[in-house]
């Protein structure tokens, strides 16, 4: 007979306590402790059953590599973000805010895989809702089967009968197991369900994709625990106003974490965007001041993004600094550099910065385009449309070299730019005969001023 025990669990980080506490000592959140019943012995028995086989120490040379044949989903962006498809037995968590398109993305993946038995388990929508959506996405849906079920024990029975090659669960927060006496979505439920699914995936070598919701703070609800358990965490993000969505890798045991997939939301579902630069550059005809194009790299892919700046006289005593898609502290730093090294009086000016398309970029190589956009707006002098920039700006105003410069130059050339401005320190090792595009070298912020303003 299993012994049940009442404990209090932090719904944010999963810490446990025998008493209720107001503030979690582990994650410092307030009012996150909820009482839950845990049936300890059952859990232990279940875990031991799965793990005993693996628990014998082995020499590395004695471990045979299983032929890791990835399941390629035909959704190129999704495959690339995963590092080349789904690894058998891997557990992938796709997180994102409600309404961003998680269900759409994975249903699309499921419907496009013919020849593979996919089981799409939904705990959120009815079969009719899924059918309606599937008809919009791909009227001839292949081998995909839909199951509407939230009790984990029942799901395992169906999995035993159906023997799918790929399992998609929408969402992990809607599942519950009888082993734990708390409602679906509570952290112990999420953790226990994930653990059981994980064991299933690993023993049967079937890839499983879990969909997870995100809380207001941007964390996957019940999540810090989840992120440790699963093999891969993908984040689906993007403004709801903007038509496109970004799939980012947060953690990946089977690939790089710097990959990025871009989709456009259409009324027939998500379209893969293979050439992101097209989306990120606005198609204006006139030359405008305050705009500069940067050749950036996110993940393995180079693309060109448009930086827009507006500098105006501060209406109030304190000048405003505001930025969308670019780190505000970095903007302040660049403004200080301009102030000191280029003699600009920006301290009495409001500065607004925007990365077109609502994308967030972490690549420091966009610094150069940022200062050019600011200078351009400040002086109301436009920069020629066919010039792009790639360089990091250091504290003493030097333009620092950036990595993978050849890729950036190639991309700029491919998109029809006639000039690219990069750091003098990137010159070494560049083979100029490879490019038709003109390369302009700069060393200091002052060089930019001389050449363009
Ligand atoms: P959904 O996949 O339900 O989001 P999530 O599962 O992340 O909560 O996506 C819902 C949104 O996507 C909804 O606002 C409508 C939009 N959408 C389209 O624009 N086109 C489509 O073809 C589909 C299926 C959805
Ligand atoms: Mg959904």
Coordinates of C-alpha atoms and ligand atoms in Angstrom, one line a residue:
X1 CA 0.0 0.0 0.0
X2 CA 1.5 3.3 -1.0
X3 CA 1.9 5.8 1.8
X4 CA 0.7 9.3 0.9
X5 CA 2.2 12.4 2.4
X6 CA 1.1 16.0 2.2
X7 CA 3.8 18.4 1.3
X8 CA 4.0 22.0 0.1
X9 CA 5.5 22.7 -3.3
X10 CA 6.7 26.0 -4.8
X11 CA 4.8 26.4 -8.1
X12 CA 7.6 28.4 -9.6
X13 CA 10.7 26.4 -9.0
X14 CA 9.5 23.1 -7.5
X15 CA 11.2 23.4 -4.1
X16 CA 9.4 21.4 -1.4
X17 CA 8.7 22.1 2.3
X18 CA 6.8 20.3 5.0
X19 CA 5.2 23.5 6.1
X20 CA 3.6 26.4 4.1
X21 CA 6.0 29.3 3.5
X22 CA 5.1 32.7 2.2
X23 CA 8.3 33.4 0.4
X24 CA 10.2 30.6 -1.4
X25 CA 13.8 30.5 -0.1
X26 CA 15.0 29.0 -3.4
X27 CA 13.6 31.3 -6.0
X28 CA 12.4 34.2 -3.8
X29 CA 8.9 34.2 -5.2
X30 CA 6.0 35.1 -2.9
X31 CA 2.9 33.0 -2.3
X32 CA 3.9 30.2 -4.6
X33 CA 3.6 27.3 -2.1
X34 CA 0.6 24.9 -2.6
X35 CA -0.3 21.8 -0.7
X36 CA 0.1 18.6 -2.7
X37 CA -0.2 14.9 -1.9
X38 CA 2.7 12.8 -2.9
X39 CA 2.6 9.0 -3.0
X40 CA 6.2 8.4 -2.3
X41 CA 6.6 4.6 -2.6
X42 CA 4.8 4.3 -5.9
X43 CA 7.1 6.9 -7.4
X44 CA 10.2 5.2 -6.2
X45 CA 9.1 1.8 -7.4
X46 CA 8.3 3.2 -10.8
X47 CA 11.7 5.0 -11.1
X48 CA 13.7 1.9 -10.0
X49 CA 12.0 -0.2 -12.6
X50 CA 13.1 2.0 -15.4
X51 CA 16.6 2.8 -14.2
X52 CA 18.0 -0.4 -12.9
X53 CA 19.2 -1.5 -16.3
X54 CA 21.1 1.7 -17.0
X55 CA 22.8 1.8 -13.6
X56 CA 25.7 -0.5 -14.2
X57 CA 29.0 1.4 -14.6
X58 CA 30.5 0.9 -18.1
X59 CA 33.7 1.9 -19.8
X60 CA 33.2 4.5 -22.5
X61 CA 34.7 2.0 -25.0
X62 CA 32.1 -0.6 -24.1
X63 CA 29.1 1.7 -24.8
X64 CA 27.9 1.0 -28.2
X65 CA 26.6 4.0 -30.1
X66 CA 23.1 3.5 -31.2
X67 CA 22.7 4.4 -34.8
X68 CA 21.3 7.9 -34.3
X69 CA 19.0 8.3 -37.2
X70 CA 17.2 11.5 -36.9
X71 CA 13.6 11.9 -37.9
X72 CA 13.6 14.7 -40.5
X73 CA 10.3 16.5 -40.4
X74 CA 10.4 18.3 -43.8
X75 CA 9.7 21.5 -41.9
X76 CA 13.2 22.9 -42.7
X77 CA 13.2 25.6 -40.1
X78 CA 12.1 23.2 -37.4
X79 CA 14.7 20.6 -38.4
X80 CA 17.4 23.2 -38.4
X81 CA 16.6 24.6 -35.0
X82 CA 16.6 21.0 -33.7
X83 CA 20.1 20.5 -35.2
X84 CA 19.0 18.3 -38.1
X85 CA 15.7 16.6 -37.1
X86 CA 14.4 14.8 -34.1
X87 CA 16.7 12.4 -32.3
X88 CA 15.0 9.1 -31.4
X89 CA 14.1 9.0 -27.7
X90 CA 14.6 12.7 -27.2
X91 CA 12.2 15.0 -25.4
X92 CA 11.7 18.4 -26.9
X93 CA 9.8 21.1 -25.1
X94 CA 8.3 23.9 -27.3
X95 CA 7.3 26.9 -25.1
X96 CA 5.6 30.1 -26.1
X97 CA 2.8 32.5 -25.1
X98 CA -0.8 31.6 -25.7
X99 CA -1.9 32.3 -29.2
X100 CA 1.6 32.5 -30.7
X101 CA 1.1 29.4 -32.9
X102 CA 2.6 26.4 -31.0
X103 CA -0.3 24.2 -31.8
X104 CA -0.4 25.3 -35.4
X105 CA 3.3 24.7 -35.8
X106 CA 3.3 21.2 -34.5
X107 CA 0.1 20.2 -36.2
X108 CA 1.6 21.3 -39.4
X109 CA 4.7 19.2 -38.7
X110 CA 2.5 16.3 -37.9
X111 CA 0.4 16.6 -41.0
X112 CA 3.3 17.0 -43.4
X113 CA 5.0 13.8 -42.2
X114 CA 3.5 11.1 -44.4
X115 CA 5.0 7.7 -44.0
X116 CA 5.5 8.3 -40.3
X117 CA 2.9 7.4 -37.7
X118 CA 2.4 10.5 -35.7
X119 CA 0.2 10.6 -32.7
X120 CA -1.0 14.2 -31.8
X121 CA -2.3 14.2 -28.2
X122 CA -4.4 17.1 -27.3
X123 CA -5.6 18.1 -23.9
X124 CA -6.7 21.5 -24.9
X125 CA -8.8 21.4 -28.0
X126 CA -11.6 19.2 -29.1
X127 CA -11.2 16.8 -32.1
X128 CA -13.5 19.0 -34.1
X129 CA -11.3 22.1 -33.5
X130 CA -8.2 20.2 -34.6
X131 CA -10.0 18.9 -37.7
X132 CA -11.1 22.5 -38.6
X133 CA -7.5 23.7 -38.2
X134 CA -6.1 20.7 -40.0
X135 CA -8.3 21.4 -43.0
X136 CA -7.0 24.9 -43.2
X137 CA -3.4 23.8 -43.0
X138 CA -3.3 20.8 -45.2
X139 CA -6.5 19.2 -46.4
X140 CA -4.8 15.9 -47.3
X141 CA -3.5 14.9 -43.9
X142 CA -1.3 11.9 -44.0
X143 CA -0.9 9.3 -41.3
X144 CA -1.4 11.6 -38.4
X145 CA -3.8 10.4 -35.6
X146 CA -5.3 12.7 -33.1
X147 CA -6.1 11.6 -29.5
X148 CA -8.0 13.8 -27.0
X149 CA -6.9 12.6 -23.6
X150 CA -5.4 14.1 -20.5
X151 CA -4.9 11.2 -18.1
X152 CA -1.4 10.0 -18.5
X153 CA -2.2 6.4 -17.6
X154 CA -4.7 6.2 -20.5
X155 CA -2.2 7.8 -22.8
X156 CA 0.3 5.1 -22.2
X157 CA -2.3 2.4 -23.0
X158 CA -3.0 4.1 -26.3
X159 CA 0.7 4.5 -27.0
X160 CA 1.2 0.8 -26.4
X161 CA -1.6 0.0 -28.9
X162 CA -0.7 2.6 -31.6
X163 CA 3.1 2.3 -31.5
X164 CA 3.6 5.8 -33.1
X165 CA 7.0 7.0 -34.5
X166 CA 6.5 10.5 -33.2
X167 CA 4.4 11.7 -30.3
X168 CA 3.3 15.3 -29.9
X169 CA 1.6 16.4 -26.7
X170 CA -0.4 19.6 -26.5
X171 CA 0.2 20.7 -23.7
X172 CA 2.2 19.3 -20.8
X173 CA 0.2 21.5 -18.5
X174 CA -3.0 19.8 -19.4
X175 CA -1.9 16.3 -18.4
X176 CA -2.3 14.6 -15.1
X177 CA -1.3 11.3 -13.5
X178 CA -3.2 9.4 -10.9
X179 CA 0.0 8.9 -9.0
X180 CA -0.2 12.4 -7.7
X181 CA -3.1 13.9 -5.9
X182 CA -3.2 17.4 -7.3
X183 CA -4.8 19.1 -10.2
X184 CA -3.4 19.2 -13.7
X185 CA -0.9 22.1 -14.2
X186 CA 0.5 21.9 -10.7
X187 CA 4.2 21.7 -10.6
X188 CA 4.3 18.2 -9.1
X189 CA 1.9 17.0 -11.8
X190 CA 4.0 18.6 -14.6
X191 CA 7.2 17.2 -13.2
X192 CA 5.9 13.7 -12.7
X193 CA 4.2 13.5 -16.1
X194 CA 7.3 14.8 -17.8
X195 CA 9.4 12.2 -16.0
X196 CA 7.2 9.4 -17.0
X197 CA 7.0 10.5 -20.6
X198 CA 10.8 10.9 -20.5
X199 CA 11.2 7.3 -19.3
X200 CA 8.8 6.1 -22.0
X201 CA 10.6 8.1 -24.7
X202 CA 14.0 6.8 -23.7
X203 CA 13.1 3.2 -23.3
X204 CA 11.2 3.0 -26.6
X205 CA 13.5 5.4 -28.5
X206 CA 10.5 7.5 -29.7
X207 CA 10.9 11.2 -30.0
X208 CA 8.3 13.2 -28.0
X209 CA 7.5 16.9 -28.5
X210 CA 5.8 18.6 -25.5
X211 CA 4.1 21.9 -25.9
X212 CA 4.4 24.2 -22.8
X213 CA 2.8 27.5 -21.9
X214 CA 4.7 30.4 -20.8
X215 CA 3.9 32.6 -17.8
X216 CA 3.7 36.3 -17.8
X217 CA 7.3 36.6 -16.7
X218 CA 8.4 34.6 -19.8
X219 CA 9.2 31.4 -18.1
X220 CA 7.6 28.1 -19.2
X221 CA 5.0 27.5 -16.4
X222 CA 6.4 25.0 -14.0
X223 CA 9.4 25.2 -16.0
X224 CA 12.7 25.5 -14.4
X225 CA 12.2 21.9 -13.3
X226 CA 11.1 21.0 -16.8
X227 CA 14.0 22.6 -18.5
X228 CA 16.4 20.4 -16.6
X229 CA 14.6 17.2 -17.5
X230 CA 14.0 17.6 -21.2
X231 CA 16.8 17.3 -23.9
X232 CA 15.8 20.3 -26.0
X233 CA 14.0 23.5 -25.1
X234 CA 12.6 25.6 -28.0
X235 CA 11.0 29.0 -27.6
X236 CA 8.4 30.2 -30.1
X237 CA 8.2 33.9 -29.9
X238 CA 7.3 37.1 -31.8
X239 CA 4.9 39.9 -31.6
X240 CA 1.3 39.1 -32.2
X241 CA 1.0 42.3 -34.4
X242 CA 3.9 41.1 -36.5
X243 CA 3.1 38.4 -39.0
X244 CA 6.2 36.4 -38.3
X245 CA 7.4 34.2 -35.5
X246 CA 10.8 33.1 -34.3
X247 CA 11.7 29.7 -33.1
X248 CA 14.7 29.8 -30.9
X249 CA 16.8 27.1 -29.2
X250 CA 17.2 27.7 -25.5
X251 CA 18.8 24.4 -24.7
X252 CA 19.8 21.5 -27.0
X253 CA 21.6 18.4 -26.1
X254 CA 21.8 17.4 -29.8
X255 CA 22.8 20.6 -31.5
X256 CA 23.7 24.2 -31.3
X257 CA 21.7 26.6 -29.1
X258 CA 22.2 29.5 -31.4
X259 CA 19.9 28.4 -34.1
X260 CA 16.9 30.4 -35.2
X261 CA 13.9 29.5 -37.3
X262 CA 11.6 32.1 -38.9
X263 CA 8.0 31.6 -39.9
X264 CA 5.4 33.9 -41.2
X265 CA 1.8 33.4 -39.9
X266 CA -0.6 33.3 -42.8
X267 CA -4.3 32.3 -42.9
X268 CA -3.2 28.9 -44.2
X269 CA -0.8 28.4 -41.4
X270 CA 2.9 29.0 -40.8
X271 CA 5.1 29.6 -43.9
X272 CA 8.8 28.9 -43.5
X273 CA 10.9 32.0 -44.2
X274 CA 14.1 30.8 -45.9
X275 CA 15.5 34.2 -46.6
X276 CA 14.8 36.3 -43.5
X277 CA 16.6 39.4 -44.8
X278 CA 13.6 40.0 -47.2
X279 CA 11.3 40.3 -44.2
X280 CA 13.6 42.4 -42.0
X281 CA 14.3 45.1 -44.5
X282 CA 11.4 47.4 -45.1
X283 CA 10.8 48.2 -48.7
X284 CA 10.9 51.9 -48.8
X285 CA 11.9 53.8 -52.0
X286 CA 13.0 57.1 -50.7
X287 CA 16.2 57.5 -48.7
X288 CA 15.4 58.4 -45.1
X289 CA 17.6 59.7 -42.4
X290 CA 17.9 57.6 -39.2
X291 CA 18.1 54.3 -41.0
X292 CA 21.1 52.0 -41.3
X293 CA 21.3 48.3 -42.3
X294 CA 23.3 45.8 -40.4
X295 CA 24.7 42.5 -41.6
X296 CA 24.1 40.4 -38.5
X297 CA 24.3 36.7 -37.7
X298 CA 21.9 34.8 -35.4
X299 CA 22.6 31.2 -35.0
X300 CA 24.4 30.0 -38.1
X301 CA 22.6 32.2 -40.5
X302 CA 23.5 35.7 -41.6
X303 CA 20.8 38.2 -42.3
X304 CA 20.4 41.9 -42.9
X305 CA 18.3 43.9 -40.5
X306 CA 17.2 47.5 -40.5
X307 CA 18.0 49.7 -37.6
X308 CA 15.9 52.8 -37.2
X309 CA 16.8 55.7 -34.9
X310 CA 15.1 58.9 -34.0
X311 CA 17.0 61.7 -32.3
X312 CA 15.0 64.7 -31.2
X313 CA 15.4 67.6 -28.8
X314 CA 14.4 66.5 -25.3
X315 CA 11.1 68.1 -24.4
X316 CA 11.6 67.6 -20.7
X317 CA 14.7 67.9 -18.5
X318 CA 15.5 64.2 -18.5
X319 CA 16.2 63.0 -22.0
X320 CA 14.4 59.8 -23.0
X321 CA 16.1 56.7 -24.1
X322 CA 14.0 54.0 -25.5
X323 CA 14.8 50.9 -27.6
X324 CA 12.9 48.0 -29.1
X325 CA 14.8 44.9 -29.9
X326 CA 18.1 46.2 -28.7
X327 CA 19.6 46.2 -25.2
X328 CA 18.9 49.6 -23.6
X329 CA 22.1 49.5 -21.5
X330 CA 24.1 48.9 -24.7
X331 CA 22.3 51.8 -26.3
X332 CA 23.3 54.0 -23.4
X333 CA 26.9 52.8 -23.7
X334 CA 27.0 53.6 -27.4
X335 CA 25.6 57.1 -26.8
X336 CA 28.3 57.7 -24.2
X337 CA 30.9 56.6 -26.7
X338 CA 29.5 59.0 -29.3
X339 CA 29.4 61.8 -26.7
X340 CA 33.0 61.3 -25.7
X341 CA 34.7 60.2 -29.0
X342 CA 32.7 62.1 -31.6
X343 CA 31.9 65.2 -29.7
X344 CA 28.1 64.8 -29.9
X345 CA 25.8 66.6 -27.5
X346 CA 23.3 63.8 -27.2
X347 CA 22.7 64.3 -23.5
X348 CA 20.0 66.9 -24.3
X349 CA 18.4 64.7 -27.0
X350 CA 15.7 62.0 -26.8
X351 CA 16.9 58.9 -28.6
X352 CA 14.6 56.2 -29.8
X353 CA 15.9 53.0 -31.4
X354 CA 14.0 50.3 -33.2
X355 CA 14.9 47.2 -34.9
X356 CA 12.5 46.8 -37.8
X357 CA 10.1 43.9 -37.7
X358 CA 10.2 43.5 -33.9
X359 CA 13.0 41.0 -33.9
X360 CA 15.5 40.9 -30.9
X361 CA 19.1 40.6 -31.9
X362 CA 22.0 39.7 -29.6
X363 CA 24.8 40.0 -32.1
X364 CA 27.2 42.8 -31.1
X365 CA 28.0 43.4 -34.8
X366 CA 24.9 45.6 -35.1
X367 CA 26.6 48.3 -32.9
X368 CA 28.0 50.0 -36.0
X369 CA 24.7 50.2 -37.7
X370 CA 23.1 51.5 -34.5
X371 CA 25.6 54.4 -34.2
X372 CA 25.2 55.2 -37.9
X373 CA 21.4 55.3 -37.6
X374 CA 21.7 57.6 -34.6
X375 CA 24.2 59.9 -36.3
X376 CA 22.1 59.9 -39.4
X377 CA 19.0 60.9 -37.6
X378 CA 20.8 63.5 -35.5
X379 CA 22.2 65.3 -38.5
X380 CA 19.2 64.5 -40.7
X381 CA 21.5 63.1 -43.4
X382 CA 20.4 59.8 -45.0
X383 CA 22.8 56.9 -45.6
X384 CA 22.8 55.5 -49.1
X385 CA 20.4 52.6 -49.3
X386 CA 22.9 50.2 -50.8
X387 CA 25.4 50.4 -47.9
X388 CA 25.3 48.0 -44.9
X389 CA 27.4 47.8 -41.8
X390 CA 28.9 45.1 -39.5
X391 CA 31.1 45.9 -36.6
X392 CA 31.2 46.1 -32.8
X393 CA 31.9 49.4 -31.1
X394 CA 34.3 49.4 -28.2
X395 CA 34.4 51.8 -25.3
X396 CA 37.2 53.9 -26.7
X397 CA 35.3 54.3 -29.9
X398 CA 37.3 51.7 -31.9
X399 CA 35.4 49.6 -34.4
X400 CA 36.1 46.0 -33.4
X401 CA 36.2 43.0 -35.7
X402 CA 33.3 40.5 -35.8
X403 CA 33.3 36.8 -36.4
X404 CA 32.3 35.0 -39.6
X405 CA 32.9 38.1 -41.7
X406 CA 32.9 36.3 -45.0
X407 CA 29.4 35.0 -44.4
X408 CA 28.2 38.5 -43.7
X409 CA 29.8 39.9 -46.8
X410 CA 28.4 37.1 -49.0
X411 CA 24.9 37.7 -47.6
X412 CA 25.1 41.4 -48.3
X413 CA 26.4 40.8 -51.8
X414 CA 23.6 38.3 -52.4
X415 CA 21.0 40.8 -51.5
X416 CA 22.4 43.4 -53.8
X417 CA 24.2 45.8 -51.5
X418 CA 27.1 47.7 -53.2
X419 CA 29.1 48.5 -50.1
X420 CA 29.7 46.9 -46.7
X421 CA 31.4 48.8 -43.9
X422 CA 33.5 46.6 -41.6
X423 CA 36.3 46.9 -39.1
X424 CA 39.9 47.5 -40.3
X425 CA 40.9 44.6 -38.0
X426 CA 38.8 42.2 -40.1
X427 CA 41.0 42.9 -43.1
X428 CA 43.5 40.2 -42.4
X429 CA 42.8 37.0 -44.2
X430 CA 40.1 38.4 -46.4
X431 CA 40.3 37.4 -50.0
X432 CA 39.0 40.4 -51.9
X433 CA 38.8 38.7 -55.3
X434 CA 36.0 36.6 -53.8
X435 CA 33.6 39.5 -53.7
X436 CA 32.2 42.0 -56.1
X437 CA 30.8 44.1 -53.3
X438 CA 33.0 47.1 -52.2
X439 CA 34.4 46.7 -48.7
X440 CA 35.0 49.9 -46.7
X441 CA 37.3 49.6 -43.7
X442 CA 36.9 51.8 -40.6
X443 CA 38.9 51.9 -37.4
X444 CA 37.3 54.5 -35.2
X445 CA 33.9 56.2 -34.8
X446 CA 35.6 59.3 -36.2
X447 CA 36.2 57.5 -39.6
X448 CA 32.5 56.9 -39.9
X449 CA 31.9 60.6 -39.4
X450 CA 34.4 61.6 -42.0
X451 CA 33.1 59.1 -44.6
X452 CA 29.4 59.5 -44.2
X453 CA 28.4 62.7 -42.5
Ligands
LIG1 P1 -2.3 28.5 -31.9 O1 -1.5 27.5 -32.7 O2 -3.6 28.1 -31.4 O3 -1.5 29.1 -30.7 P2 -1.0 28.4 -29.4 O4 -1.1 26.9 -29.5 O5 0.5 28.8 -29.3 O6 -1.8 29.0 -28.3 O7 -2.4 29.8 -32.9 C1 -3.4 30.6 -32.8 C2 -3.2 31.8 -33.6 O8 -2.8 31.6 -34.9 C3 -4.6 32.4 -33.8 O9 -4.5 33.7 -33.2 C4 -4.9 32.4 -35.2 C5 -3.6 32.2 -35.9 N1 -3.7 31.4 -37.1 C6 -3.5 32.0 -38.3 O10 -3.3 33.2 -38.4 N2 -3.6 31.2 -39.4 C7 -3.8 29.8 -39.4 O11 -3.8 29.2 -40.4 C8 -4.0 29.3 -38.1 C9 -4.2 27.8 -37.9 C10 -3.9 30.1 -37.0
LIG2 MG1 -2.4 25.7 -28.5

